[in-house]
mmCIF file of C-alpha atoms and ligand atoms in Angstrom:
data_model
loop_
_atom_site.group_PDB
_atom_site.id
_atom_site.type_symbol
_atom_site.label_atom_id
_atom_site.label_comp_id
_atom_site.label_asym_id
_atom_site.label_seq_id
_atom_site.Cartn_x
_atom_site.Cartn_y
_atom_site.Cartn_z
ATOM 1 C CA UNK A 300 -2.717 2.114 1.128
ATOM 2 C CA UNK A 301 -2.442 -1.164 3.448
ATOM 3 C CA UNK A 302 1.004 -3.189 2.910
ATOM 4 C CA UNK A 303 1.543 -6.817 4.549
ATOM 5 C CA UNK A 304 5.178 -7.661 5.706
ATOM 6 C CA UNK A 305 6.301 -10.529 5.899
ATOM 7 C CA UNK A 306 9.369 -11.255 7.361
ATOM 8 C CA UNK A 307 9.939 -13.279 10.557
ATOM 9 C CA UNK A 308 13.113 -11.447 10.875
ATOM 10 C CA UNK A 309 12.434 -8.949 13.968
ATOM 11 C CA UNK A 310 15.648 -7.267 12.884
ATOM 12 C CA UNK A 311 14.882 -6.541 9.053
ATOM 13 C CA UNK A 312 11.278 -5.939 9.850
ATOM 14 C CA UNK A 313 11.268 -3.307 12.330
ATOM 15 C CA UNK A 314 14.016 -1.387 9.992
ATOM 16 C CA UNK A 315 11.173 -2.265 6.576
ATOM 17 C CA UNK A 316 7.980 -0.711 8.473
ATOM 18 C CA UNK A 317 10.005 2.188 9.688
ATOM 19 C CA UNK A 318 11.098 2.873 5.994
ATOM 20 C CA UNK A 319 7.579 2.460 5.042
ATOM 21 C CA UNK A 320 5.494 4.446 8.044
ATOM 22 C CA UNK A 321 7.830 7.864 7.133
ATOM 23 C CA UNK A 322 7.369 6.579 3.777
ATOM 24 C CA UNK A 323 3.083 7.213 4.550
ATOM 25 C CA UNK A 324 2.106 3.505 4.085
ATOM 26 C CA UNK A 325 0.330 1.127 7.141
ATOM 27 C CA UNK A 326 1.360 -1.502 7.711
ATOM 28 C CA UNK A 327 0.691 -4.554 9.036
ATOM 29 C CA UNK A 328 3.603 -7.320 10.245
ATOM 30 C CA UNK A 329 3.243 -11.482 10.306
ATOM 31 C CA UNK A 330 6.321 -13.592 10.851
ATOM 32 C CA UNK A 331 4.622 -17.024 9.889
ATOM 33 C CA UNK A 332 3.401 -18.515 6.459
ATOM 34 C CA UNK A 333 0.029 -20.038 8.287
ATOM 35 C CA UNK A 334 -0.251 -16.380 9.512
ATOM 36 C CA UNK A 335 0.510 -14.523 6.434
ATOM 37 C CA UNK A 336 -1.190 -17.447 4.156
ATOM 38 C CA UNK A 337 -4.490 -16.733 6.975
ATOM 39 C CA UNK A 338 -4.058 -12.620 6.115
ATOM 40 C CA UNK A 339 -3.425 -12.562 2.410
ATOM 41 C CA UNK A 340 -6.275 -14.880 2.311
ATOM 42 C CA UNK A 341 -9.146 -12.855 3.784
ATOM 43 C CA UNK A 342 -7.851 -9.428 4.704
ATOM 44 C CA UNK A 343 -7.380 -7.139 1.128
ATOM 45 C CA UNK A 344 -3.692 -4.981 1.279
ATOM 46 C CA UNK A 345 -2.401 -3.216 -1.264
ATOM 47 C CA UNK A 346 0.614 -4.310 -1.889
ATOM 48 C CA UNK A 347 2.329 -7.489 -0.012
ATOM 49 C CA UNK A 348 6.441 -7.923 0.849
ATOM 50 C CA UNK A 349 6.836 -11.426 0.961
ATOM 51 C CA UNK A 350 9.700 -13.506 2.733
ATOM 52 C CA UNK A 351 10.914 -16.525 1.181
ATOM 53 C CA UNK A 352 12.147 -18.642 3.738
ATOM 54 C CA UNK A 353 9.748 -18.676 6.970
ATOM 55 C CA UNK A 354 8.311 -21.051 9.974
ATOM 56 C CA UNK A 355 5.150 -22.619 9.436
ATOM 57 C CA UNK A 356 4.880 -22.678 5.399
ATOM 58 C CA UNK A 357 7.896 -21.659 3.846
ATOM 59 C CA UNK A 358 6.797 -17.985 1.474
ATOM 60 C CA UNK A 359 6.133 -19.724 -2.063
ATOM 61 C CA UNK A 360 4.060 -21.926 -0.633
ATOM 62 C CA UNK A 361 1.793 -18.871 0.363
ATOM 63 C CA UNK A 362 2.732 -16.729 -2.941
ATOM 64 C CA UNK A 363 1.336 -20.545 -4.997
ATOM 65 C CA UNK A 364 -1.751 -20.879 -2.172
ATOM 66 C CA UNK A 365 -2.551 -17.283 -3.254
ATOM 67 C CA UNK A 366 -2.928 -16.347 -6.799
ATOM 68 C CA UNK A 367 -5.028 -20.295 -7.198
ATOM 69 C CA UNK A 368 -7.344 -18.223 -4.927
ATOM 70 C CA UNK A 369 -7.282 -15.248 -7.051
ATOM 71 C CA UNK A 370 -5.679 -13.517 -4.213
ATOM 72 C CA UNK A 371 -4.700 -10.959 -6.827
ATOM 73 C CA UNK A 372 -2.812 -7.844 -4.650
ATOM 74 C CA UNK A 373 0.811 -6.947 -6.217
ATOM 75 C CA UNK A 374 3.775 -8.830 -3.786
ATOM 76 C CA UNK A 375 7.069 -7.789 -3.792
ATOM 77 C CA UNK A 376 9.143 -11.789 -2.969
ATOM 78 C CA UNK A 377 12.000 -10.919 -0.366
ATOM 79 C CA UNK A 378 14.784 -13.883 0.335
ATOM 80 C CA UNK A 379 17.790 -14.409 1.665
ATOM 81 C CA UNK A 380 17.925 -17.292 -2.105
ATOM 82 C CA UNK A 381 19.352 -15.705 -5.067
ATOM 83 C CA UNK A 382 20.383 -17.699 -7.339
ATOM 84 C CA UNK A 383 18.336 -16.797 -10.631
ATOM 85 C CA UNK A 384 16.601 -20.621 -10.455
ATOM 86 C CA UNK A 385 14.732 -18.998 -7.282
ATOM 87 C CA UNK A 386 13.727 -15.711 -8.839
ATOM 88 C CA UNK A 387 11.801 -17.916 -11.457
ATOM 89 C CA UNK A 388 10.336 -19.985 -9.112
ATOM 90 C CA UNK A 389 9.122 -16.712 -7.703
ATOM 91 C CA UNK A 390 8.191 -15.788 -10.621
ATOM 92 C CA UNK A 391 6.346 -18.518 -11.909
ATOM 93 C CA UNK A 392 4.049 -18.876 -8.581
ATOM 94 C CA UNK A 393 3.170 -15.620 -9.263
ATOM 95 C CA UNK A 394 5.715 -12.855 -7.385
ATOM 96 C CA UNK A 395 6.247 -9.269 -9.195
ATOM 97 C CA UNK A 396 9.379 -8.474 -7.770
ATOM 98 C CA UNK A 397 12.365 -10.117 -6.391
ATOM 99 C CA UNK A 398 14.776 -7.999 -4.852
ATOM 100 C CA UNK A 399 17.643 -10.522 -3.133
ATOM 101 C CA UNK A 400 19.573 -9.227 0.101
ATOM 102 C CA UNK A 401 20.632 -7.189 1.406
ATOM 103 C CA UNK A 402 18.638 -4.935 -0.027
ATOM 104 C CA UNK A 403 18.907 -0.757 0.340
ATOM 105 C CA UNK A 404 15.475 0.345 1.921
ATOM 106 C CA UNK A 405 15.487 2.957 -0.724
ATOM 107 C CA UNK A 406 15.711 0.247 -3.172
ATOM 108 C CA UNK A 407 13.066 -1.527 -1.562
ATOM 109 C CA UNK A 408 11.017 1.467 -1.964
ATOM 110 C CA UNK A 409 11.201 2.149 -5.357
ATOM 111 C CA UNK A 410 10.340 -1.618 -6.182
ATOM 112 C CA UNK A 411 7.218 -1.258 -4.281
ATOM 113 C CA UNK A 412 5.804 1.720 -5.461
ATOM 114 C CA UNK A 413 6.338 0.261 -8.874
ATOM 115 C CA UNK A 414 4.299 -2.586 -8.821
ATOM 116 C CA UNK A 415 2.231 -0.629 -6.643
ATOM 117 C CA UNK A 416 2.100 1.991 -10.023
ATOM 118 C CA UNK A 417 1.681 -1.406 -13.222
ATOM 119 C CA UNK A 418 -0.792 -3.051 -11.029
ATOM 120 C CA UNK A 419 -3.091 0.377 -10.613
ATOM 121 C CA UNK A 420 -2.778 -0.177 -14.207
ATOM 122 C CA UNK A 421 -0.480 3.960 -14.078
ATOM 123 C CA UNK A 422 3.007 3.905 -15.711
ATOM 124 C CA UNK A 423 3.428 6.971 -13.279
ATOM 125 C CA UNK A 424 4.508 8.300 -9.819
ATOM 126 C CA UNK A 425 2.376 11.457 -10.739
ATOM 127 C CA UNK A 426 -1.257 11.628 -10.682
ATOM 128 C CA UNK A 427 -4.146 13.751 -10.933
ATOM 129 C CA UNK A 428 -6.829 15.279 -10.894
ATOM 130 C CA UNK A 429 -8.515 18.114 -11.994
ATOM 131 C CA UNK A 430 -5.811 21.450 -10.178
ATOM 132 C CA UNK A 431 -4.854 18.614 -7.489
ATOM 133 C CA UNK A 432 -1.314 16.395 -7.904
ATOM 134 C CA UNK A 433 0.068 13.956 -6.106
ATOM 135 C CA UNK A 434 3.595 12.911 -6.240
ATOM 136 C CA UNK A 435 4.119 9.985 -4.057
ATOM 137 C CA UNK A 436 8.059 10.482 -5.161
ATOM 138 C CA UNK A 437 8.326 13.134 -3.173
ATOM 139 C CA UNK A 438 5.466 12.295 -1.207
ATOM 140 C CA UNK A 439 3.810 16.169 -1.946
ATOM 141 C CA UNK A 440 -0.182 17.256 -2.717
ATOM 142 C CA UNK A 441 -0.181 20.413 -4.648
ATOM 143 C CA UNK A 442 -2.742 22.808 -6.452
ATOM 144 C CA UNK A 443 -2.838 24.082 -9.499
ATOM 145 C CA UNK A 444 1.454 23.721 -8.558
ATOM 146 C CA UNK A 445 1.655 24.814 -5.704
ATOM 147 C CA UNK A 446 2.338 22.510 -3.257
ATOM 148 C CA UNK A 447 0.750 22.222 0.173
ATOM 149 C CA UNK A 448 1.223 21.320 3.703
ATOM 150 C CA UNK A 449 -0.953 17.851 4.874
ATOM 151 C CA UNK A 450 -0.391 15.403 8.049
ATOM 152 C CA UNK A 451 0.899 12.364 7.686
ATOM 153 C CA UNK A 452 -3.209 11.232 7.973
ATOM 154 C CA UNK A 453 -4.481 13.445 5.730
ATOM 155 C CA UNK A 454 -1.896 12.639 3.011
ATOM 156 C CA UNK A 455 -2.386 8.892 3.601
ATOM 157 C CA UNK A 456 -6.244 9.951 2.351
ATOM 158 C CA UNK A 457 -5.727 11.913 0.030
ATOM 159 C CA UNK A 458 -2.760 9.441 -2.088
ATOM 160 C CA UNK A 459 -5.504 6.454 -1.328
ATOM 161 C CA UNK A 460 -8.172 8.308 -2.951
ATOM 162 C CA UNK A 461 -6.114 9.249 -6.236
ATOM 163 C CA UNK A 462 -4.636 5.820 -6.136
ATOM 164 C CA UNK A 463 -7.327 4.705 -7.042
ATOM 165 C CA UNK A 464 -9.526 7.731 -9.066
ATOM 166 C CA UNK A 465 -13.088 6.945 -10.686
ATOM 167 C CA UNK A 466 -13.685 4.677 -8.313
ATOM 168 C CA UNK A 467 -16.485 5.011 -5.698
ATOM 169 C CA UNK A 468 -14.133 4.147 -2.185
ATOM 170 C CA UNK A 469 -16.374 3.113 0.919
ATOM 171 C CA UNK A 470 -15.540 4.623 4.334
ATOM 172 C CA UNK A 471 -14.478 1.416 5.895
ATOM 173 C CA UNK A 472 -11.735 0.980 3.282
ATOM 174 C CA UNK A 473 -10.853 4.646 3.622
ATOM 175 C CA UNK A 474 -11.106 4.284 7.426
ATOM 176 C CA UNK A 475 -8.717 0.884 7.384
ATOM 177 C CA UNK A 476 -6.280 2.058 4.895
ATOM 178 C CA UNK A 477 -5.723 5.591 6.161
ATOM 179 C CA UNK A 478 -5.070 3.693 9.159
ATOM 180 C CA UNK A 479 -2.658 1.865 11.295
ATOM 181 C CA UNK A 480 -3.466 -1.009 13.838
ATOM 182 C CA UNK A 481 -3.790 0.494 17.113
ATOM 183 C CA UNK A 482 -3.758 3.876 15.382
ATOM 184 C CA UNK A 483 -7.280 4.975 17.923
ATOM 185 C CA UNK A 484 -9.876 7.224 16.129
ATOM 186 C CA UNK A 485 -13.837 7.641 16.781
ATOM 187 C CA UNK A 486 -16.016 6.620 13.879
ATOM 188 C CA UNK A 487 -16.721 9.979 12.799
ATOM 189 C CA UNK A 488 -12.417 10.684 12.406
ATOM 190 C CA UNK A 489 -12.577 10.195 9.046
ATOM 191 C CA UNK A 490 -15.221 12.535 8.405
ATOM 192 C CA UNK A 491 -13.290 15.278 9.999
ATOM 193 C CA UNK A 492 -10.171 14.741 8.017
ATOM 194 C CA UNK A 493 -12.541 15.347 4.997
ATOM 195 C CA UNK A 494 -13.595 18.278 5.744
ATOM 196 C CA UNK A 495 -9.707 18.801 6.838
ATOM 197 C CA UNK A 496 -8.456 18.137 3.686
ATOM 198 C CA UNK A 497 -11.671 19.563 1.360
ATOM 199 C CA UNK A 498 -10.838 22.633 3.318
ATOM 200 C CA UNK A 499 -6.207 22.850 2.312
ATOM 201 C CA UNK A 500 -7.874 21.657 -1.018
ATOM 202 C CA UNK A 501 -11.057 23.643 -2.210
ATOM 203 C CA UNK A 502 -14.496 21.359 -2.051
ATOM 204 C CA UNK A 503 -14.665 20.140 -5.000
ATOM 205 C CA UNK A 504 -11.638 17.316 -5.307
ATOM 206 C CA UNK A 505 -13.815 14.479 -2.760
ATOM 207 C CA UNK A 506 -17.550 13.872 -4.116
ATOM 208 C CA UNK A 507 -19.288 12.263 -1.708
ATOM 209 C CA UNK A 508 -21.766 9.524 -2.595
ATOM 210 C CA UNK A 509 -24.106 9.388 0.180
ATOM 211 C CA UNK A 510 -24.540 5.429 1.851
ATOM 212 C CA UNK A 511 -21.756 4.604 -0.754
ATOM 213 C CA UNK A 512 -18.334 6.376 0.216
ATOM 214 C CA UNK A 513 -16.178 8.842 -1.588
ATOM 215 C CA UNK A 514 -14.871 9.543 -5.018
ATOM 216 C CA UNK A 515 -12.528 11.911 -6.352
ATOM 217 C CA UNK A 516 -13.701 11.788 -10.406
ATOM 218 C CA UNK A 517 -10.934 10.312 -12.979
ATOM 219 C CA UNK A 518 -9.715 13.519 -15.191
ATOM 220 C CA UNK A 519 -9.047 14.337 -19.022
ATOM 221 C CA UNK A 520 -5.023 15.068 -18.311
HETATM 222 CA CA1 CA B 791 13.561 -15.125 7.068
#
């Protein structure tokens, strides 16, 4: 999943990027409010982590403009200002959750998982399709309860499709959410990756819809 991190403090940003990438997210970082507003308004992200004190445009103003334009992605606010009045302002502006600095990276990851799940309408960090189960807390994919070893790319692919099960996901959307910026890959890399995943998880998990994309069907639990 693609996450936009808006944070002007380089040290915090690099710690958060490292943790997010280790947890399987594709991360893009911006450092000022104007650029953040533009990216969030024109690109699709699975979630945004937004600092409030930013050069250019205040984080709260950025968030208000996104919501006014109908941008619905889940947003986790990150800030040094931890007074209750500012928390209320953030929630009123359309934030999904709020994390005061300093924070533990584990708490940031837990809150991020939780706002993403809520926005997708899932109550649990474990999702299944047929015999395949994804556990996002343990970053584990299993078939009939048996864990399967996966590369980070394979995991990101399976996690994205399972999170969006029941809907056709275009090649372009998958590409953006599996490969990070500057992560080199040619045009048929995705097909090769899907082939590898089918070998590990069985041929039936991912359906190909020629000309449209890929689908993991929603199956009754
Ligand atoms: Ca700041």
